[in-house]
XYZ file of C-alpha atoms in Angstrom:
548
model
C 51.551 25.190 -55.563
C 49.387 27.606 -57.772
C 49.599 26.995 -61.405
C 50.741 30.278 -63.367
C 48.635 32.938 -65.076
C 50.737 33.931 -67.677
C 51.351 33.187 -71.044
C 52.713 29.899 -72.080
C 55.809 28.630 -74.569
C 54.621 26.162 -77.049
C 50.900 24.399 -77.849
C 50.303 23.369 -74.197
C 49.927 25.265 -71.047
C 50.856 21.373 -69.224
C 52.751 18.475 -70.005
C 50.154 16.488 -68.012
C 47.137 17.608 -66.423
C 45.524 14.867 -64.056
C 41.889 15.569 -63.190
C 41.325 13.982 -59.326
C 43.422 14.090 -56.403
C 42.927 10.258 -55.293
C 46.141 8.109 -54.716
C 46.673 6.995 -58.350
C 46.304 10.698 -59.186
C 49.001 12.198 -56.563
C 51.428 9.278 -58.039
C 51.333 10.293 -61.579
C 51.660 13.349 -60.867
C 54.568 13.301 -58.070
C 56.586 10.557 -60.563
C 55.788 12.834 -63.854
C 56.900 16.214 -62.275
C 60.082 13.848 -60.868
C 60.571 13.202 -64.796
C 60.803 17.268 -65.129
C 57.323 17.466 -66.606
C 54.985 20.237 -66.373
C 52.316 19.009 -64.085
C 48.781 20.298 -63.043
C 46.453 18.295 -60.799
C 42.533 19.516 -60.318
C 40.836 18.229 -57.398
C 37.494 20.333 -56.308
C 36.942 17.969 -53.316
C 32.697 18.361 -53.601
C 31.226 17.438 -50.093
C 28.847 14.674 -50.127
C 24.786 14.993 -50.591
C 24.533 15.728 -46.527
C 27.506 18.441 -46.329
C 30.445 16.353 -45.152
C 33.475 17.832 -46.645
C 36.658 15.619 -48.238
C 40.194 16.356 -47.952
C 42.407 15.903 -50.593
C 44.193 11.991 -50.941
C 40.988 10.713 -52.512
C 40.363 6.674 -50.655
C 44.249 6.533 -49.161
C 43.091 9.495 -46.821
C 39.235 9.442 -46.761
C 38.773 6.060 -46.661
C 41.128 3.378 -46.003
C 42.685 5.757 -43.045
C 39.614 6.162 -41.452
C 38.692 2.556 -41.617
C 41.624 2.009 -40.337
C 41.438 3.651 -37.520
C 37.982 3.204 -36.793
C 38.794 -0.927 -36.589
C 41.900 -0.353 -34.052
C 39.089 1.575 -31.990
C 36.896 -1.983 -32.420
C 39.822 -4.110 -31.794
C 40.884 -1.664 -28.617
C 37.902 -2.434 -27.352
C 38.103 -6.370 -27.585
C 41.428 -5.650 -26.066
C 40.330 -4.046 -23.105
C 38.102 -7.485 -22.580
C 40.980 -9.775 -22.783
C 43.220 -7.511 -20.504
C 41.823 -9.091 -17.377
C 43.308 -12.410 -18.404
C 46.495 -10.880 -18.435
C 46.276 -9.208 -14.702
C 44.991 -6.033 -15.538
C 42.138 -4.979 -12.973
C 39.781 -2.606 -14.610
C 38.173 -0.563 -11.292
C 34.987 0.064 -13.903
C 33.440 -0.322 -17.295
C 35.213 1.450 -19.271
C 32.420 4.230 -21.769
C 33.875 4.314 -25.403
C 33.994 8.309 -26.864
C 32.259 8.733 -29.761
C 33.289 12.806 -29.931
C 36.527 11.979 -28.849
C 37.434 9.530 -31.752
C 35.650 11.633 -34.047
C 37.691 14.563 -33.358
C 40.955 12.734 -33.555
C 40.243 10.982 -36.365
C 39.460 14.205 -38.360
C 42.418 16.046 -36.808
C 45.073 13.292 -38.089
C 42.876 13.465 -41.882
C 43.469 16.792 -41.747
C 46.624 16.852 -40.919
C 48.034 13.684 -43.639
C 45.969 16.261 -46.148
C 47.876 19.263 -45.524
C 51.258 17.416 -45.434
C 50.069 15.814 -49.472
C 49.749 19.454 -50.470
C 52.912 20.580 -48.831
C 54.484 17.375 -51.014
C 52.983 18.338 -53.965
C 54.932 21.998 -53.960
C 57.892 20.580 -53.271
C 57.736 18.497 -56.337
C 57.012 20.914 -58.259
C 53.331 19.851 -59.136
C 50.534 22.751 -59.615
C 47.239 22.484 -57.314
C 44.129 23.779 -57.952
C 40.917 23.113 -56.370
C 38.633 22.964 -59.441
C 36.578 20.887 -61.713
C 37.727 20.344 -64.949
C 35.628 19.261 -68.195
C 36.630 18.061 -71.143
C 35.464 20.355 -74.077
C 38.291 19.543 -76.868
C 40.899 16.552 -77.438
C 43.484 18.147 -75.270
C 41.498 21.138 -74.095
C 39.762 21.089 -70.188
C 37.472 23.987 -68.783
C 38.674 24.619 -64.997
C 35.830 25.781 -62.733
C 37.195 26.967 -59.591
C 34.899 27.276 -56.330
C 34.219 30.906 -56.837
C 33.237 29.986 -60.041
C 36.052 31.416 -62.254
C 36.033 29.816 -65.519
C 39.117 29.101 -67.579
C 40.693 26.773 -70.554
C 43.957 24.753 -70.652
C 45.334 22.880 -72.727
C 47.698 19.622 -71.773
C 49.354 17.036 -73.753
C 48.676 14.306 -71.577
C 45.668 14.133 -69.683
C 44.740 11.199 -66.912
C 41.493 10.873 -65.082
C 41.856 9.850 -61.083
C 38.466 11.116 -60.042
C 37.982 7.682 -58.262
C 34.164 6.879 -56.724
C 31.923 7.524 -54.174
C 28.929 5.648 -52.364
C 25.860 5.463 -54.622
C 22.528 6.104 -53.468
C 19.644 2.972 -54.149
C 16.511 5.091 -55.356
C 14.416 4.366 -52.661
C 12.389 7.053 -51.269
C 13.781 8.758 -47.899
C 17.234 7.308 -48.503
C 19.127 10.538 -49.751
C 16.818 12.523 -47.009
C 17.539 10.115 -44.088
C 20.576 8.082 -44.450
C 24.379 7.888 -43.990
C 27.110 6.550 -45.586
C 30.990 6.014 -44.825
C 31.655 9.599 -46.388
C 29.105 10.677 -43.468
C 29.749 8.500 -41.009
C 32.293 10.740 -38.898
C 29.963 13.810 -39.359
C 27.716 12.860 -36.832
C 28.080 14.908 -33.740
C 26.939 11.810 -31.432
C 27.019 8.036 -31.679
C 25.106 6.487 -34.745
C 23.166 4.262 -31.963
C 21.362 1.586 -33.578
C 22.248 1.287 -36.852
C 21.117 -0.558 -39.773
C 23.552 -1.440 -42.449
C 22.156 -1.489 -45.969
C 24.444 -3.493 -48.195
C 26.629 -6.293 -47.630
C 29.461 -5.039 -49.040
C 33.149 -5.258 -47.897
C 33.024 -2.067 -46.734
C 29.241 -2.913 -45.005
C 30.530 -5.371 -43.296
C 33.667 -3.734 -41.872
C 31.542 -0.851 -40.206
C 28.860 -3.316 -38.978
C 31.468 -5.123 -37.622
C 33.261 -1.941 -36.515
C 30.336 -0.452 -34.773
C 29.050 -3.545 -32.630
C 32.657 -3.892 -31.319
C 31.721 0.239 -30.022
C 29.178 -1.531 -28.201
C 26.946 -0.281 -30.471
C 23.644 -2.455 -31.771
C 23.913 -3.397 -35.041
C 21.906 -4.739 -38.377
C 23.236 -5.941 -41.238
C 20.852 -5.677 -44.392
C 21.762 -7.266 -47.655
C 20.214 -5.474 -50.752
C 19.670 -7.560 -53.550
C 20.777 -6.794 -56.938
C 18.852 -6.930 -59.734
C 18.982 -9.053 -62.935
C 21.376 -7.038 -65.353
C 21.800 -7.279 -69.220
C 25.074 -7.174 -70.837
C 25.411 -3.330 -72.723
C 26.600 -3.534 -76.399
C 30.190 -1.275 -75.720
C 32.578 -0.785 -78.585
C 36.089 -1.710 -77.899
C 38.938 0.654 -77.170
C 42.333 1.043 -78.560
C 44.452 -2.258 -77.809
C 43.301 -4.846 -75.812
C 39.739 -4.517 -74.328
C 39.509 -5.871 -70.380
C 36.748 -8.198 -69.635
C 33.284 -6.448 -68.392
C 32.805 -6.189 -64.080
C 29.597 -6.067 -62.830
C 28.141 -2.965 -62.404
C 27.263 -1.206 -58.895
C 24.241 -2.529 -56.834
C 20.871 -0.745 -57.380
C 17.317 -1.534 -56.108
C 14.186 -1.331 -57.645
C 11.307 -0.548 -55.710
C 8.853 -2.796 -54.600
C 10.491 -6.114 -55.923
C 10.868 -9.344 -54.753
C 14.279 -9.562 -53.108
C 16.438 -12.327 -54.510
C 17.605 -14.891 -52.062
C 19.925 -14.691 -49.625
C 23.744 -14.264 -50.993
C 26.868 -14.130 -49.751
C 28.143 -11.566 -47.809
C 30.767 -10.268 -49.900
C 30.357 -9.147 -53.443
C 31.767 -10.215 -56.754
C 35.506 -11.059 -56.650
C 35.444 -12.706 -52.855
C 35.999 -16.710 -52.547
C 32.853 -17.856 -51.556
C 33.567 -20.034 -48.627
C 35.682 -17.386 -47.062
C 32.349 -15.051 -47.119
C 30.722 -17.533 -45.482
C 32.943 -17.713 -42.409
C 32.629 -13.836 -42.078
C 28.905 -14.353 -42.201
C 29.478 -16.663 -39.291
C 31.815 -14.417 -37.374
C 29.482 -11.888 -37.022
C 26.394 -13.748 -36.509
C 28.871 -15.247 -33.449
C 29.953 -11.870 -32.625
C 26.295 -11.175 -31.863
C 25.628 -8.944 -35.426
C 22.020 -8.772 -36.494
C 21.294 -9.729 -39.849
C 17.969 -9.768 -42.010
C 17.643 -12.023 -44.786
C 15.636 -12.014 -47.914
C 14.341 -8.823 -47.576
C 15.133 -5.768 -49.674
C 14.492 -2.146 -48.468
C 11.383 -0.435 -49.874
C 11.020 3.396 -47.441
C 12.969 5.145 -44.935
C 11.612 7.984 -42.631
C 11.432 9.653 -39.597
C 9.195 8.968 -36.632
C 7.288 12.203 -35.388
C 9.469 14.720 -33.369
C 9.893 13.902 -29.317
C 9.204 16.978 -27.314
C 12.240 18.236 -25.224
C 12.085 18.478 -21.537
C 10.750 21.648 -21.685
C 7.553 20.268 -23.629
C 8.691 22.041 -27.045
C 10.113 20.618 -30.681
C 13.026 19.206 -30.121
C 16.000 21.077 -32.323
C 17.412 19.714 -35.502
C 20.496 18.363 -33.578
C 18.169 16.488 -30.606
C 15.913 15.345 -33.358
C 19.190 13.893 -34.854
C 20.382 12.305 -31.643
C 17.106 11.471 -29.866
C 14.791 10.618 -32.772
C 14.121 7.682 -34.913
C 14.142 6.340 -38.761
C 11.316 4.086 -39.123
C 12.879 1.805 -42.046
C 10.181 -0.392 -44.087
C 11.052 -3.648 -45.562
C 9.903 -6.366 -47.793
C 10.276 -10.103 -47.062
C 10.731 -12.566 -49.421
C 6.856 -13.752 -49.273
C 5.737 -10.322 -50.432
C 5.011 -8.653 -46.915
C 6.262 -5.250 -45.360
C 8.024 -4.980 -41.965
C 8.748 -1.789 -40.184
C 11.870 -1.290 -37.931
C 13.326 1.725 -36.056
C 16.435 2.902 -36.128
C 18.895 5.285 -35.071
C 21.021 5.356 -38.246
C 20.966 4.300 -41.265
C 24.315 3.771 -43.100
C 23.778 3.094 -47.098
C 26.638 0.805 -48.471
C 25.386 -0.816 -51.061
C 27.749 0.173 -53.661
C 29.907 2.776 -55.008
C 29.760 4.739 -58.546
C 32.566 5.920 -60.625
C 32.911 10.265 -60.516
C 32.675 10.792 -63.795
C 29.536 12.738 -64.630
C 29.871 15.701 -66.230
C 33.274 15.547 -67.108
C 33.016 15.770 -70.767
C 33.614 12.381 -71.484
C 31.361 12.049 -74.247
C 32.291 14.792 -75.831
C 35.850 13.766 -76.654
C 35.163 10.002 -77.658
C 36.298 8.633 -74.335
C 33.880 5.091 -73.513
C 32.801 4.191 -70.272
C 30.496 1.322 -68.798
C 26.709 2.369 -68.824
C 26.134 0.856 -66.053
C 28.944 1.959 -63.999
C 30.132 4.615 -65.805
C 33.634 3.852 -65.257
C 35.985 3.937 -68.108
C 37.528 1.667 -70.480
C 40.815 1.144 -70.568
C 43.576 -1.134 -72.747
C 46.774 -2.820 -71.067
C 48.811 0.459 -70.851
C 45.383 1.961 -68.769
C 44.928 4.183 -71.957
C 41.277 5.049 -72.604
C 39.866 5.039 -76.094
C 41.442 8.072 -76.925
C 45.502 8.159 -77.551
C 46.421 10.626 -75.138
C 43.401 10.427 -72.276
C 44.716 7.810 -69.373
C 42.953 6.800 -66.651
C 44.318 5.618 -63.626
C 42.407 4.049 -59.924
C 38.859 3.186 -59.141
C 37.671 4.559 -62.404
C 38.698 2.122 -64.468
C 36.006 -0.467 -65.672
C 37.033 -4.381 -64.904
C 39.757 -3.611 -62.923
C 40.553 -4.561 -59.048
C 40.034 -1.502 -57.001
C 42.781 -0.767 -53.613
C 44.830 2.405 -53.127
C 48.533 0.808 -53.296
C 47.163 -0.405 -56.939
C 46.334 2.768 -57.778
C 49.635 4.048 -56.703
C 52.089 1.216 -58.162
C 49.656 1.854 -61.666
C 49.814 5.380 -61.431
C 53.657 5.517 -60.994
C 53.997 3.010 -64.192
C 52.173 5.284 -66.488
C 54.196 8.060 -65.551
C 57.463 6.582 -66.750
C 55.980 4.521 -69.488
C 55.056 8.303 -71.007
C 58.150 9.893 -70.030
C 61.244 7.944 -70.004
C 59.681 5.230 -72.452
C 60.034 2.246 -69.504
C 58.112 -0.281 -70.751
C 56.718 -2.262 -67.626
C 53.067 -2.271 -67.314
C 50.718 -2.681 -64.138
C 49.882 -6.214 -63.025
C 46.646 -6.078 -62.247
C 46.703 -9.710 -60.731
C 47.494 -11.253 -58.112
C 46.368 -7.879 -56.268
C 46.225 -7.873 -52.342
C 42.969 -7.186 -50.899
C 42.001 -6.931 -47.290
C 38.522 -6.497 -45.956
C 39.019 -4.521 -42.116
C 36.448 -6.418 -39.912
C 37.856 -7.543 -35.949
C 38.106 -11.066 -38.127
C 40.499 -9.494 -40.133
C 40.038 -11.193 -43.763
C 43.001 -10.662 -45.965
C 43.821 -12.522 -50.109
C 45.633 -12.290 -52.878
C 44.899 -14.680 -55.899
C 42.290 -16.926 -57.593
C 39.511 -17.679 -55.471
C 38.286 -20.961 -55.213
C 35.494 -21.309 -57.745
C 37.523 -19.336 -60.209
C 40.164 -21.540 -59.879
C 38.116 -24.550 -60.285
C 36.459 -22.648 -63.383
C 39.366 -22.243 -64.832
C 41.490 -24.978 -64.226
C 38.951 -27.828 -63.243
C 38.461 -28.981 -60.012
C 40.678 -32.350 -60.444
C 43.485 -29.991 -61.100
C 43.219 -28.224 -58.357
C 44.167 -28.759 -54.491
C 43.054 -26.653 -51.535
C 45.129 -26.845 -48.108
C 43.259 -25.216 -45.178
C 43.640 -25.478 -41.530
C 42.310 -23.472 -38.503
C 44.671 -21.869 -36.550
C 44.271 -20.038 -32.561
C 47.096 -17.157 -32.103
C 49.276 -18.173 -28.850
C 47.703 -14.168 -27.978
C 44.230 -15.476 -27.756
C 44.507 -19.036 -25.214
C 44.516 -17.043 -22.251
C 41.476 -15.072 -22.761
C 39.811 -18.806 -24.233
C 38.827 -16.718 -27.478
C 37.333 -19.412 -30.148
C 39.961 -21.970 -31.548
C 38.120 -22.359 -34.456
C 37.731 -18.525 -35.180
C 40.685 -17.691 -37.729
C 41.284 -19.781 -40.908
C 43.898 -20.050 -43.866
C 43.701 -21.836 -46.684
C 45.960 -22.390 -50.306
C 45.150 -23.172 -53.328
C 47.357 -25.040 -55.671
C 47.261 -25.671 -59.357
C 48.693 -29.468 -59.484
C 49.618 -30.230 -62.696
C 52.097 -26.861 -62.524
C 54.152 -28.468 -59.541
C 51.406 -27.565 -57.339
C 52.282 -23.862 -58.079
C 50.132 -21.172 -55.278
C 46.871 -19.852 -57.157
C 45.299 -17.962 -54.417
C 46.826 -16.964 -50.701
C 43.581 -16.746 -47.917
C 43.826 -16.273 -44.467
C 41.397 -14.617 -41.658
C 42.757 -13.549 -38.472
C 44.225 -11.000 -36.518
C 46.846 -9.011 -38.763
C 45.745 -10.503 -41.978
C 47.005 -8.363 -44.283
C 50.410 -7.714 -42.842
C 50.590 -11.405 -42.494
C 49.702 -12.108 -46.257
C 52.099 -9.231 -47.541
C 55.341 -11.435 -47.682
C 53.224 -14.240 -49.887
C 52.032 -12.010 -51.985
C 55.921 -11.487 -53.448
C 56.142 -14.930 -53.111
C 53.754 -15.560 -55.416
C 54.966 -13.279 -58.442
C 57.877 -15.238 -58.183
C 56.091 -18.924 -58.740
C 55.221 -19.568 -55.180
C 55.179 -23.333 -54.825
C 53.030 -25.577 -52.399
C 56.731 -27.576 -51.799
C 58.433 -23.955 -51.364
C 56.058 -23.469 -48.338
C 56.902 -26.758 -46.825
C 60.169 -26.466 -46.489
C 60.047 -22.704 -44.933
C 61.096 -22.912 -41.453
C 58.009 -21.245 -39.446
C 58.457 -18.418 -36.911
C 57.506 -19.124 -33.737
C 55.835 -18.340 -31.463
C 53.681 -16.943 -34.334
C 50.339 -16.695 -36.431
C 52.421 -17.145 -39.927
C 54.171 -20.024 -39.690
C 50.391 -22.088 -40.295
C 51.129 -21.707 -43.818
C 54.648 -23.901 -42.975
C 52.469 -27.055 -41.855
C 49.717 -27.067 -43.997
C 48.752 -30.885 -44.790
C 45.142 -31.397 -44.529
C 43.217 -30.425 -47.838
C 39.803 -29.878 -48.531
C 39.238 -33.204 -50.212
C 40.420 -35.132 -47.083
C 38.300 -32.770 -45.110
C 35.287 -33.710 -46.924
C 35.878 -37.682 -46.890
C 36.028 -37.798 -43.582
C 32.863 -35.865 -43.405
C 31.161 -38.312 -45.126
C 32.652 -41.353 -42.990
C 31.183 -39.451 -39.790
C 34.820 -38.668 -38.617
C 35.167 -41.890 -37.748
């Protein structure tokens, strides 16, 4: 719904205005105009640095959708392997369609985007496509696309401009490579690929893509050594620092090897995704950071000319240089080169500084108290944006909701931003909620702590003799509490739905004795979690007795 152009009753033209139209935007927004407030939401939707546009739903539409879908397309595939096993008699190999998903997935995008909007009016919110700027305490400057300029003035304001991949400052990279914003831009199949950055999202399209039958290199860039910035505290209670996006300088040792996942993942967990793909047949190349990228010469076409733009783009080659961990450069060619090696918080040129509101200078995200109230009374900030916070769209939602009725209808209830669910969409589905396992041993001490693990192999996967010792769960247990659930892990097929249930279970004091005596569903992947007796400590002794 258009705002309105006329004049105004009373100081401000809004109730609330929320800058960004990501998930934990749309909720504020939707709940506040619910509460009968006066709502405006600016979203200008800026394409990414090679042209691919963005629809509005921030990550919920233009990200975890499309991963989404893009892993059912992997696991389809897998599928179609299997199917023989079951009496299905392919008559030939069956070609995956790059166009064809492409097109589909952009159409259904599209589509969710257009039905948001439609939501929005009905609600009651105001829509404009436009960046806003903060130039007073509750004064923004809207910039629409054509350029018209305006100021409005809003009680309330809340800042959902989320993030979006960040680019290593490497010479060719922003010239020559992808990343997920691009990915489904490409009018053909990325062919071989290198995947720069083993991030959770680096590792889902590596693992994404080989399961297209596409070949596929994983590339971990190293991060370098960071120092702590001097930041003054906001009003209320301060959250504790996160480490800031991954950046590489040029032309420096890389750091050994790490795991695959970043900050935040249980350690042994990363490990076994390492191994997944490394089974799975995934290329990886260690101790090396990435110094150049850039393009081969042009091929002639068959008619012994240049080749176009779009053949050079299909048919050519990035010739990507490295540097190994004893100081020497390799050179590689690719097809594509997809850059996920971190993300950065959208909140340049906002005016930020201007009004008193702090953010991270490393990853300019911003700093928020308890009630996710920045360090100015009546500026909120809500999603990926905030600094030391776990980052997933139904977060962003449930937060985004709170705020709403904590400023309207004085409900008290604040986001609990532990415990979170987080699920990383490789085939090997990996799916947690909880402590990890070396910050539950940091903060409780190893001796007071008890892991439970087993392997599992879903009833789905014995008549296709898939690996038994492929998907994984483990719990652990703080035992001096009555052996009270810590951290929920599990790696498999349907991993998050699987872990949604526990995750309820464990904001209500989840016990270790609870689980035992929950009667398992069978047949079923689940019911693992009913039977868990071996620990880790047992594990390891019998290690060390040769399993004897």
């Amino acid at each position: 719904m258009d705002p309105p152009t006329g004049p105004t009753m009373g100081p401000y033209d809004y109730d609330m205005l929320v800058i960004g139209g990501g998930a934990g935007g749309l909720a504020v927004a939707k709940e506040a105009a619910g509460l009968r407030q006066k709502v405006l939401i600016l979203d200008l939707l800026t394409p990414s640095v090679r042209g691919s546009e963005r629809e509005l739903g921030g990550s919920s539409v233009n990200i975890d959708s499309i991963r989404k879908f893009l892993q059912q397309a992997s696991l389809l595939g897998k599928a179609l392997q299997d199917s023989q096993k079951y009496g299905w008699k392919l008559k030939e190999n069956v070609p995956h369609g790059w166009s064809e998903l492409v097109g589909a997935v952009q159409q259904t995008v599209q589509t969710r985007s257009q039905e948001l909007k439609r939501e929005l009016k009905n609600v009651g919110v105001f829509y404009l496509r436009a960046h806003g700027k903060l130039v007073e305490p509750h004064t923004v400057e809207v910039t629409e696309v054509d350029g018209k300029q305006r100021r409005l003035k809003a009680e309330i304001i809340v800042i959902a401009t989320g993030d979006r991949p960040e680019y290593l400052d490497i010479p060719g990279v922003r010239e020559h490579c992808v990343t997920s914003e691009d990915l489904l831009s490409l009018p053909h199949p990325p062919g071989s690929t290198l995947v720069v950055g083993r991030s959770p999202e680096g590792l889902e399209l590596a693992d994404i893509l080989f399961g297209l039958g596409l070949p596929v290199t994983v590339l971990q860039q190293p991060a370098p050594v960071l120092q702590q910035p001097a930041l003054q505290q906001p009003a209320l209670q301060q959250p504790a620092l996160q480490q800031p996006a991954l950046q590489q300088p040029a032309l420096q040792q890389p750091a050994l090897q790490q795991p695959a996942l970043q900050h935040g993942f249980d350690e042994k967990m990363a490990e076994m995704i390492d191994n997944h793909l490394l089974v799975s047949g995934v290329h990886t190349l260690q101790n090396c950071s990435l110094v150049k990228v850039e393009t081969t010469e042009a091929k002639e076409d068959l008619a012994g000319g240049s080749a176009t733009t779009t053949q050079q783009s299909s048919k050519g080659r990035l010739r990507v240089t490295v540097l190994t961990a004893q100081g020497q450069t390799e050179q590689t060619d690719f097809d594509t080169v997809l850059l996920t090696a971190g993300r950065k918080a959208s909140t340049r040129d906002m005016g930020l500084e201007c009004v008193g509101v702090q953010c991270s200078q490393d990853t300019g995200k911003i700093l928020v108290n308890e009630r996710d109230q920045t360090s100015v009374d009546h500026i909120y900030a809500v999603g990926s944006v905030q600094h030391g916070r776990p980052s997933t769209t139904g977060l962003s939602v449930h937060a985004g909701t709170l705020l709403a009725r904590r400023l309207f209808i004085e409900d008290s209830t604040l986001c609990d931003y532990t415990n979170v669910p987080t699920v990383v969409l490789t085939q090997m589905e990996y799916a947690f909620c909880g402590l990890t396992e070396e910050k539950a041993n940091a903060t409780f001490g190893e001796d007071s702590v008890e892991v439970y693990h087993s392997y599992y192999w879903p009833l789905e996967w014995e008549l296709p003799a898939r690996n038994k010792y492929s998907c994984y769960v483990k719990v652990i247990c703080h035992i001096p509490d009555q052996e009270r659930v810590l951290g929920v892990h599990i790696m498999g097929p349907n991993a998050g739905d699987i872990l949604q249930g526990f995750v309820a279970a464990m904001k209500c004091g989840l016990t270790k004795q609870q689980l035992d005596v929950t009667v398992g569903l069978q047949p079923g992947s689940a019911q693992v979690f009913s039977s868990l007796t071996e620990t880790q400590r047992m594990s390891e002794a019998l290690m060390m007795r040769g399993n004897c």
